[in-house]
PDB file of C-alpha atoms in Angstrom:
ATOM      1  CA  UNK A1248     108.148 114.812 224.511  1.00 58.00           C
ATOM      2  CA  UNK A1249     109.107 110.949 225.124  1.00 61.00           C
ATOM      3  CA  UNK A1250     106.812 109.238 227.684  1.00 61.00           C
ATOM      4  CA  UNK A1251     109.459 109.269 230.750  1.00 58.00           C
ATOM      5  CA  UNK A1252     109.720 113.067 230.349  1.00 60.00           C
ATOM      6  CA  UNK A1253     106.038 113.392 230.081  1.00 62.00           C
ATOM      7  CA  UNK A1254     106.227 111.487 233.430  1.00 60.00           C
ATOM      8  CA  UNK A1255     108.655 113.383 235.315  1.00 59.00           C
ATOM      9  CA  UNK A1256     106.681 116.919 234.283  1.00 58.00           C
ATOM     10  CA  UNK A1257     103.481 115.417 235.588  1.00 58.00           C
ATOM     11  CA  UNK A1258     105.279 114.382 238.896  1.00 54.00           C
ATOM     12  CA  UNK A1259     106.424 117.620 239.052  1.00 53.00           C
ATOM     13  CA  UNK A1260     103.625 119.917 238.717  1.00 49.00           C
ATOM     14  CA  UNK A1261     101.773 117.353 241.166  1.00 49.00           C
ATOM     15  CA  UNK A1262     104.563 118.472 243.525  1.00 50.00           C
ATOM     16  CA  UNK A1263     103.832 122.195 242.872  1.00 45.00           C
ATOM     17  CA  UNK A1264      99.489 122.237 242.725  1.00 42.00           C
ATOM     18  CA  UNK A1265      99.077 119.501 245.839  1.00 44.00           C
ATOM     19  CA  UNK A1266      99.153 122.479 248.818  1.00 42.00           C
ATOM     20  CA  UNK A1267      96.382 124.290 246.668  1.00 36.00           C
ATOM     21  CA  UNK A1268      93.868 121.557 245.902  1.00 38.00           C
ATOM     22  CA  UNK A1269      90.808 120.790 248.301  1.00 36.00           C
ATOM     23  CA  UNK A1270      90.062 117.755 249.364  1.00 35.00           C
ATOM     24  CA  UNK A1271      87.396 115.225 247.904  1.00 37.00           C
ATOM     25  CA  UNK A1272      84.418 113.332 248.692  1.00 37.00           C
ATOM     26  CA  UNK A1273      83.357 109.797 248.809  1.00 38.00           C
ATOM     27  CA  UNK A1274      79.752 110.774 247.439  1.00 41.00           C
ATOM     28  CA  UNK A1275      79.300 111.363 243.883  1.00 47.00           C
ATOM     29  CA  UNK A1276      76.313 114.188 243.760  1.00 65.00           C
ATOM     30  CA  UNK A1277      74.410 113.454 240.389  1.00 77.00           C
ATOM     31  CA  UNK A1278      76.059 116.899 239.033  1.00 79.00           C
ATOM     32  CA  UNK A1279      79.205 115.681 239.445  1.00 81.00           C
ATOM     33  CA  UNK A1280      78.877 111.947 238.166  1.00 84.00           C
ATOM     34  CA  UNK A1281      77.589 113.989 234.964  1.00 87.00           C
ATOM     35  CA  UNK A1282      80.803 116.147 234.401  1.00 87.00           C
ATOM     36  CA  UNK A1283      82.539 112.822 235.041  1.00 90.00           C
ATOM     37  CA  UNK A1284      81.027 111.293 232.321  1.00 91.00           C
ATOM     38  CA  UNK A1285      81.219 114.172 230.068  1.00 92.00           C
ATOM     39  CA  UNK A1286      85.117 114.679 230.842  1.00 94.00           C
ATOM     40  CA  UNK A1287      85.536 110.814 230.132  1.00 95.00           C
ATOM     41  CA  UNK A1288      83.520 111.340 226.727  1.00 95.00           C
ATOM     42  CA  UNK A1289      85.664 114.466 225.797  1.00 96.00           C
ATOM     43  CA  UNK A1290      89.131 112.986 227.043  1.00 97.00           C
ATOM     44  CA  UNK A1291      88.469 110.214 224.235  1.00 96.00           C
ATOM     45  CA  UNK A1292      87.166 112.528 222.042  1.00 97.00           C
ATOM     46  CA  UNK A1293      90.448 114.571 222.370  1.00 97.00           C
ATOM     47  CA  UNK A1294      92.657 111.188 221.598  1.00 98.00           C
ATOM     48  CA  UNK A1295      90.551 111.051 218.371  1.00 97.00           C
ATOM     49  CA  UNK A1296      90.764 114.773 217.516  1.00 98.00           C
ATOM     50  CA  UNK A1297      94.454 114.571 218.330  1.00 98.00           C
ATOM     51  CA  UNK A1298      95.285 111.415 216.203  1.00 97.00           C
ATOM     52  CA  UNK A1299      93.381 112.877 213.406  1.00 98.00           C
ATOM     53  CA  UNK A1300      95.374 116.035 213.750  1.00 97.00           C
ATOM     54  CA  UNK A1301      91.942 118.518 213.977  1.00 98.00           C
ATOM     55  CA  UNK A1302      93.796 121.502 216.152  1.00 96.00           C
ATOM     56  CA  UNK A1303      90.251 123.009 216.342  1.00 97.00           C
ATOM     57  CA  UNK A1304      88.322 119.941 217.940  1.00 97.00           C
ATOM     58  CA  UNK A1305      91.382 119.471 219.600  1.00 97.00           C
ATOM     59  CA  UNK A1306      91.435 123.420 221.137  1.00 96.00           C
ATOM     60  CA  UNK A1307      87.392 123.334 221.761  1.00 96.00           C
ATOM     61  CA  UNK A1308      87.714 119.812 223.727  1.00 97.00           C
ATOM     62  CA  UNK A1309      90.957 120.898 225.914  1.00 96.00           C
ATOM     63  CA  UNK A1310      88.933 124.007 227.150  1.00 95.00           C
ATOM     64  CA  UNK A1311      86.002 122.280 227.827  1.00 95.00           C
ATOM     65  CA  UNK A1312      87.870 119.583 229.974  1.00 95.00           C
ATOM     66  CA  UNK A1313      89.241 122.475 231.415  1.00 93.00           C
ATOM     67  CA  UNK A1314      86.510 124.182 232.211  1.00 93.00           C
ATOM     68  CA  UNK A1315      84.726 120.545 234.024  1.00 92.00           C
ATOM     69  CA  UNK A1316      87.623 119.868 235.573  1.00 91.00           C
ATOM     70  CA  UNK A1317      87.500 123.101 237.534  1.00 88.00           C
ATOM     71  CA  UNK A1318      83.407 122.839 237.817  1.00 84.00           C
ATOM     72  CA  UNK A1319      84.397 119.282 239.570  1.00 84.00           C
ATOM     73  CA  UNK A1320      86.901 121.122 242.103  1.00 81.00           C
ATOM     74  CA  UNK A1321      84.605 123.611 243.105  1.00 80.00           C
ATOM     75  CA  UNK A1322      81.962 121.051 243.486  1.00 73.00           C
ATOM     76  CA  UNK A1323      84.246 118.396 245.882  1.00 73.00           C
ATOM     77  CA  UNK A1324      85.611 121.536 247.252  1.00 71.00           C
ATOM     78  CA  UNK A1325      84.513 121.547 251.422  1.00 68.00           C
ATOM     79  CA  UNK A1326      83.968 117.948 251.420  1.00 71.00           C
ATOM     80  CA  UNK A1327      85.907 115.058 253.462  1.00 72.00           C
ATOM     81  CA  UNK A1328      89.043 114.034 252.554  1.00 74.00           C
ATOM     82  CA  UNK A1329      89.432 110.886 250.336  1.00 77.00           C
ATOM     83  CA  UNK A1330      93.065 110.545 249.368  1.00 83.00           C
ATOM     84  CA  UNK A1331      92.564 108.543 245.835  1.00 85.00           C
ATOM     85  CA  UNK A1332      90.229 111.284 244.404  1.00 83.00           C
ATOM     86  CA  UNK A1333      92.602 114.135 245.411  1.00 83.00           C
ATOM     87  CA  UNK A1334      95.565 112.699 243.842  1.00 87.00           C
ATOM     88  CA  UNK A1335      93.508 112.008 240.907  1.00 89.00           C
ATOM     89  CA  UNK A1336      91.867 115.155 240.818  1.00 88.00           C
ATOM     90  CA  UNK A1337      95.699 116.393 240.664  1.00 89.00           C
ATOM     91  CA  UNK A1338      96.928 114.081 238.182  1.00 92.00           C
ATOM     92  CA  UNK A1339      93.953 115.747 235.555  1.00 92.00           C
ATOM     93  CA  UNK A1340      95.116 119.103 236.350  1.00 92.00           C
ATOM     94  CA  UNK A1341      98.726 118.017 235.589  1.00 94.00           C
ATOM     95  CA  UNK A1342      97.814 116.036 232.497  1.00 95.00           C
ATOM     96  CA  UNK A1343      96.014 119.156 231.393  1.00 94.00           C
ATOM     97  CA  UNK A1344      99.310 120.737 231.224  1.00 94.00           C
ATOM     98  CA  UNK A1345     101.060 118.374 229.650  1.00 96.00           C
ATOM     99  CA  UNK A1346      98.255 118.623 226.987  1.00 96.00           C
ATOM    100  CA  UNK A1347      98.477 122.363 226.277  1.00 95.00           C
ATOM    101  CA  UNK A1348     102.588 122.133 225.819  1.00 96.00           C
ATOM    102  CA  UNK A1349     102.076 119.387 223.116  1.00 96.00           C
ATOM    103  CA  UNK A1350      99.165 121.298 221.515  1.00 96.00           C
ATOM    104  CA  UNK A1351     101.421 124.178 220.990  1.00 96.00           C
ATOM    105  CA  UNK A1352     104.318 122.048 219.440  1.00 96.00           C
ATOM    106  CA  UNK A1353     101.591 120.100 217.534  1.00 96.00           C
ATOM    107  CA  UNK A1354     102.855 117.364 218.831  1.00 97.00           C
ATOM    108  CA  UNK A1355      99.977 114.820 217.846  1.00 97.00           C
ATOM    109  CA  UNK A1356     100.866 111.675 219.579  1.00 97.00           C
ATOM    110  CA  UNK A1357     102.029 113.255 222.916  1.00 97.00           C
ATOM    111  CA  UNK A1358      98.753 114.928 222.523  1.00 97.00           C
ATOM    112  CA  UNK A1359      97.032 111.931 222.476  1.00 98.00           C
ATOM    113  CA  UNK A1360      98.841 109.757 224.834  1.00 98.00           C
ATOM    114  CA  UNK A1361      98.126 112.762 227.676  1.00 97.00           C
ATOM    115  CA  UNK A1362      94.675 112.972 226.744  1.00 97.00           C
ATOM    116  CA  UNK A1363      94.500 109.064 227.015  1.00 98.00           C
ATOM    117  CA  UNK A1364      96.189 109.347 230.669  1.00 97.00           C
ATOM    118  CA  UNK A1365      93.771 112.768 231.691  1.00 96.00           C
ATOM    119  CA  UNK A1366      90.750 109.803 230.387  1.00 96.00           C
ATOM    120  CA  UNK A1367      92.771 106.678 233.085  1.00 96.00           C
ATOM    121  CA  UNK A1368      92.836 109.583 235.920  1.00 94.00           C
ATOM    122  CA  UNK A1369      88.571 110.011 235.907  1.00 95.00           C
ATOM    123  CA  UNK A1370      88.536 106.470 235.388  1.00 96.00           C
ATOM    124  CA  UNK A1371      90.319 105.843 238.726  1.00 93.00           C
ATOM    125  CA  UNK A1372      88.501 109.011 240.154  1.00 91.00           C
ATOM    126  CA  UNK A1373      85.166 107.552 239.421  1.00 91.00           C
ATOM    127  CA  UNK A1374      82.725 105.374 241.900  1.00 89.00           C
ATOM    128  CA  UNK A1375      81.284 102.681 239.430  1.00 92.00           C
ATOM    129  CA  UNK A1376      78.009 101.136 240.472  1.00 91.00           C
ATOM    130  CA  UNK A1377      80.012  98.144 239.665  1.00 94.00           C
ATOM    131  CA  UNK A1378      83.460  96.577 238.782  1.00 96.00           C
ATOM    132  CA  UNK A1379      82.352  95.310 235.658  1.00 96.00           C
ATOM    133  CA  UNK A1380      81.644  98.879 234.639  1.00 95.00           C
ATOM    134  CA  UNK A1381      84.805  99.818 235.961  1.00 97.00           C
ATOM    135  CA  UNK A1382      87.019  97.196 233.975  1.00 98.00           C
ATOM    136  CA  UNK A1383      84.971  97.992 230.763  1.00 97.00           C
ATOM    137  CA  UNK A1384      85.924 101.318 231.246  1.00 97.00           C
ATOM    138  CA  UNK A1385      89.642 100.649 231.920  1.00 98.00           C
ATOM    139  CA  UNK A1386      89.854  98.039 229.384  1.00 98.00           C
ATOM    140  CA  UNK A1387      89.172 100.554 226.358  1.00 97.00           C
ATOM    141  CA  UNK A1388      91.830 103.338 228.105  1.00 98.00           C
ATOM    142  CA  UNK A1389      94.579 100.237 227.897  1.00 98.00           C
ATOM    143  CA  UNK A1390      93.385  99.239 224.129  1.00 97.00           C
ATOM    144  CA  UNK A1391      94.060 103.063 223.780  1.00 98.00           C
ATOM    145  CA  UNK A1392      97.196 102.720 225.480  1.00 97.00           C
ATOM    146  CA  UNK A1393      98.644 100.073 223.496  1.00 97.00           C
ATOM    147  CA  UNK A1394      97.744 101.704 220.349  1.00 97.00           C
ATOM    148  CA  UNK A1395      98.957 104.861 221.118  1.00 98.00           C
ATOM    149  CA  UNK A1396     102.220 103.894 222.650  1.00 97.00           C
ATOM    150  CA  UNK A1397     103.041 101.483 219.568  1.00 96.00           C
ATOM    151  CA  UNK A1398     102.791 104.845 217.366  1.00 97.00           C
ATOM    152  CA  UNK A1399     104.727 106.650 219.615  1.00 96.00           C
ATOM    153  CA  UNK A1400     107.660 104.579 219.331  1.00 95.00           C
ATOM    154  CA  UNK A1401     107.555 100.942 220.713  1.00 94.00           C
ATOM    155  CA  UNK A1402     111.278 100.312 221.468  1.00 93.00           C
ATOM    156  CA  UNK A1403     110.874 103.321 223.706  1.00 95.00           C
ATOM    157  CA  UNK A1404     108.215 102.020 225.578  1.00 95.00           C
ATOM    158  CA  UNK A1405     108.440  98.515 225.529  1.00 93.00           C
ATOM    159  CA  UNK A1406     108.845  98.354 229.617  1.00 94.00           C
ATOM    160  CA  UNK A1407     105.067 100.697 229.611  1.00 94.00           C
ATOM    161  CA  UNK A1408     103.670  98.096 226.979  1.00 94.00           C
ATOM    162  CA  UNK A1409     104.758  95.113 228.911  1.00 93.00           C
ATOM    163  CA  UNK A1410     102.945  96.359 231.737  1.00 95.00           C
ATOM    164  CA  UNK A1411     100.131  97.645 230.126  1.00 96.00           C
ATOM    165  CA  UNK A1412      99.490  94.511 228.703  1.00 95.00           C
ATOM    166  CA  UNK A1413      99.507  92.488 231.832  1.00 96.00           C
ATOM    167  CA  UNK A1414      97.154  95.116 233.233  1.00 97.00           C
ATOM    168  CA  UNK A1415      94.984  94.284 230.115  1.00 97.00           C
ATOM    169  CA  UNK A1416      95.149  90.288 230.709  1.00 97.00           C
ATOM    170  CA  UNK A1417      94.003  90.702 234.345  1.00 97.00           C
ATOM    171  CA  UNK A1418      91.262  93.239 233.288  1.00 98.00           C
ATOM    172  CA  UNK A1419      89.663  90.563 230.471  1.00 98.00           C
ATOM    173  CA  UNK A1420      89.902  87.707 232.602  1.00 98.00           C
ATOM    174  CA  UNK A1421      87.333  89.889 235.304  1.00 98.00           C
ATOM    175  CA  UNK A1422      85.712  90.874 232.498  1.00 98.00           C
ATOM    176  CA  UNK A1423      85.615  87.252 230.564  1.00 97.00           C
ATOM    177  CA  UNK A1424      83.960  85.926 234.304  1.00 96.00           C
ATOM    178  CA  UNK A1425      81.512  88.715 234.697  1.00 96.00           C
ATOM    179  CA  UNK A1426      80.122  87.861 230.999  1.00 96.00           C
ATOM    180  CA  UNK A1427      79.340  84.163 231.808  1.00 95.00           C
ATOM    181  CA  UNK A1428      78.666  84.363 235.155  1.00 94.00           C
ATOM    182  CA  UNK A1429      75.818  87.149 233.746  1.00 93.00           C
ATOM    183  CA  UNK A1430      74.560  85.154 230.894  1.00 93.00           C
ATOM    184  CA  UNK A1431      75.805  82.373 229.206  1.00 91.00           C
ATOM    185  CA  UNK A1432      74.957  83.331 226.056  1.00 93.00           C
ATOM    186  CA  UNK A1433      77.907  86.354 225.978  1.00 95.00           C
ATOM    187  CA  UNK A1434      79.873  82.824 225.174  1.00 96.00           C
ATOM    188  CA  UNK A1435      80.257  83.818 221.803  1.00 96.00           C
ATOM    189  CA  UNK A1436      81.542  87.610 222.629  1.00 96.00           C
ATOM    190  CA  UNK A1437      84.306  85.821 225.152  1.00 97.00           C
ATOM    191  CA  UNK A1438      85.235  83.773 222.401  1.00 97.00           C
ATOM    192  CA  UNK A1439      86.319  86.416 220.877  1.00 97.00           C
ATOM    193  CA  UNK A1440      87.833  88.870 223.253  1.00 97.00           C
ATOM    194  CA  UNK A1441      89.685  85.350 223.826  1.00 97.00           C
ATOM    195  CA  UNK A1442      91.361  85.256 220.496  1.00 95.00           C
ATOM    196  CA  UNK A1443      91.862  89.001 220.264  1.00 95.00           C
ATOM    197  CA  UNK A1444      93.914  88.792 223.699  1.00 95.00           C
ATOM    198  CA  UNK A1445      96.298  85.811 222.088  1.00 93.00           C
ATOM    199  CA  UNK A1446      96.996  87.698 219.122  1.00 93.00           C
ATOM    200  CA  UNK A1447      98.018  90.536 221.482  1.00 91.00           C
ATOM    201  CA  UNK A1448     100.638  88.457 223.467  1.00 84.00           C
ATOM    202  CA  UNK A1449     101.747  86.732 220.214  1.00 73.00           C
ATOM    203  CA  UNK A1450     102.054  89.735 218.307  1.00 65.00           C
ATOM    204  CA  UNK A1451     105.637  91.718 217.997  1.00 72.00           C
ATOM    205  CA  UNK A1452     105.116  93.563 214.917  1.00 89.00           C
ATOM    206  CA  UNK A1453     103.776  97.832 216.110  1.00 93.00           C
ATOM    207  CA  UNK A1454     101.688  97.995 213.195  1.00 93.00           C
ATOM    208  CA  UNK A1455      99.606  94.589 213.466  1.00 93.00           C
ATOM    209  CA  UNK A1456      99.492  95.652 217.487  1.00 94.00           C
ATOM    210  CA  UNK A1457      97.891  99.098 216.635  1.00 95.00           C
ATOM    211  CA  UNK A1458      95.746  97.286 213.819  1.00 95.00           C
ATOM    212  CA  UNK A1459      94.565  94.853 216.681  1.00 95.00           C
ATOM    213  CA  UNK A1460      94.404  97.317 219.516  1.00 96.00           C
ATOM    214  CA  UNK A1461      91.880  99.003 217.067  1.00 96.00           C
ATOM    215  CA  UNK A1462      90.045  95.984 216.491  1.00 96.00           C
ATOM    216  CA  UNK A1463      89.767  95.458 220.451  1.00 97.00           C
ATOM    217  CA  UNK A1464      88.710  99.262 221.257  1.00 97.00           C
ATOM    218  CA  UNK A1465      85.429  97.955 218.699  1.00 97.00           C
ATOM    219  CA  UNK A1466      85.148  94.914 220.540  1.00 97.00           C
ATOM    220  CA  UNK A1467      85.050  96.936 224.463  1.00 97.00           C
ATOM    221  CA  UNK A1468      82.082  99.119 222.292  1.00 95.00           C
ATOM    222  CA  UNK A1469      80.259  95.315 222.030  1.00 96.00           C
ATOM    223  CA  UNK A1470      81.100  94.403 225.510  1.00 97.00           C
ATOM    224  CA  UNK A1471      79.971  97.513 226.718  1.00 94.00           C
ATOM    225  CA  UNK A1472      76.480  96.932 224.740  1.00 92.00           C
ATOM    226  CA  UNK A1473      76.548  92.933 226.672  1.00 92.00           C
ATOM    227  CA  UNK A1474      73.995  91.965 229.429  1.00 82.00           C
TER     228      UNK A1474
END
């Protein structure tokens, strides 16, 4: 299923599920910032299983998402409405779908690519104790991005990797200030996410972009690890 279509489908069964969902909450009870976590873990989990094309990781991760993101609606069910985690909430259920059509067309890379999107929805759903936590977190789902949708087909989606890549700049450079401004020493570690960024916005060629992209998903691990 090309990336536009994939789109429109999740657009569409937003459209049908939004009378049905409850609302959200502001407050993240310790329960839920645990399935949150766990869902995050599994979504990239399922990009892995996907890419490595494991149908039974792939089967045992897509019901347990399944099964958390239901534990997660019952659990903001009652609670007042916050408009960014109800969308969200709605944009896993629909990615969900979009997941089970391309598991039973083994479609690998779709598989992947909707598991990757399911992973940017609890991102955005998610109350970070802080930004930097946040950007470290949505800096790995673009690496992920920009691998994924260079395998996919990169003519396709050059307009998505444009913007994905800007998105990616902006995140760094918060990122990049966060590490210095934290301790001086992370220098080095900026340094390189530095050079790793250039050879992304140099770089034209899909297969040295997914070699790099792969290169900076290790280096987010390291950054992660950073005081």
């Amino acid at each position: 299923m090309p990336v536009q279509c994939r789109y429109i489908s999740v657009i569409l069964v937003c459209m049908v599920l939004m009378p049905f969902l409850s609302a959200a909450a502001n407050e993240s009870s310790d329960e839920i910032r645990i399935t949150l976590a766990n869902m995050e873990d599994d979504a990239e989990d399922m990009v892995d299983a996907a890419l490595a094309k494991d149908a039974v990781s792939s089967q045992k991760l897509y019901k347990k998402i399944q099964h958390n993101i239901d534990q997660l609606h019952h659990g903001l069910a009652g609670h007042a409405f916050d408009e960014r985690r109800s969308r969200e909430l709605l944009m896993a259920y629909s990615w969900i779908r979009v997941i089970t059509i391309d598991l039973k067309q083994s479609a690998w890379v779709g598989t992947a690519i909707a598991a990757n999107q399911l992973s940017a929805s609890i991102i955005r759903f998610t109350n970070y104790p802080t930004l930097r936590q946040r950007d470290i977190a949505w800096m790995d789902y673009l690496g992920r991005e920009l691998l994924l949708l260079n395998m996919e087909d990169a003519g396709a989606n050059n307009q998505l990797l444009v913007a994905r890549h800007a998105d990616l700049v902006e995140t760094w450079l918060r990122i990049r200030k966060a590490l210095l401004t934290s301790d001086f020493r992370n220098k080095s570690l900026v340094l390189q996410g530095d050079k790793l960024i250039r050879t992304l916005q140099g770089d034209q060629q899909p297969q040295h972009t997914i070699e790099i992209a792969g290169k900076l998903l290790d280096f987010v691990d390291k950054v992660e690890q950073a005081k």
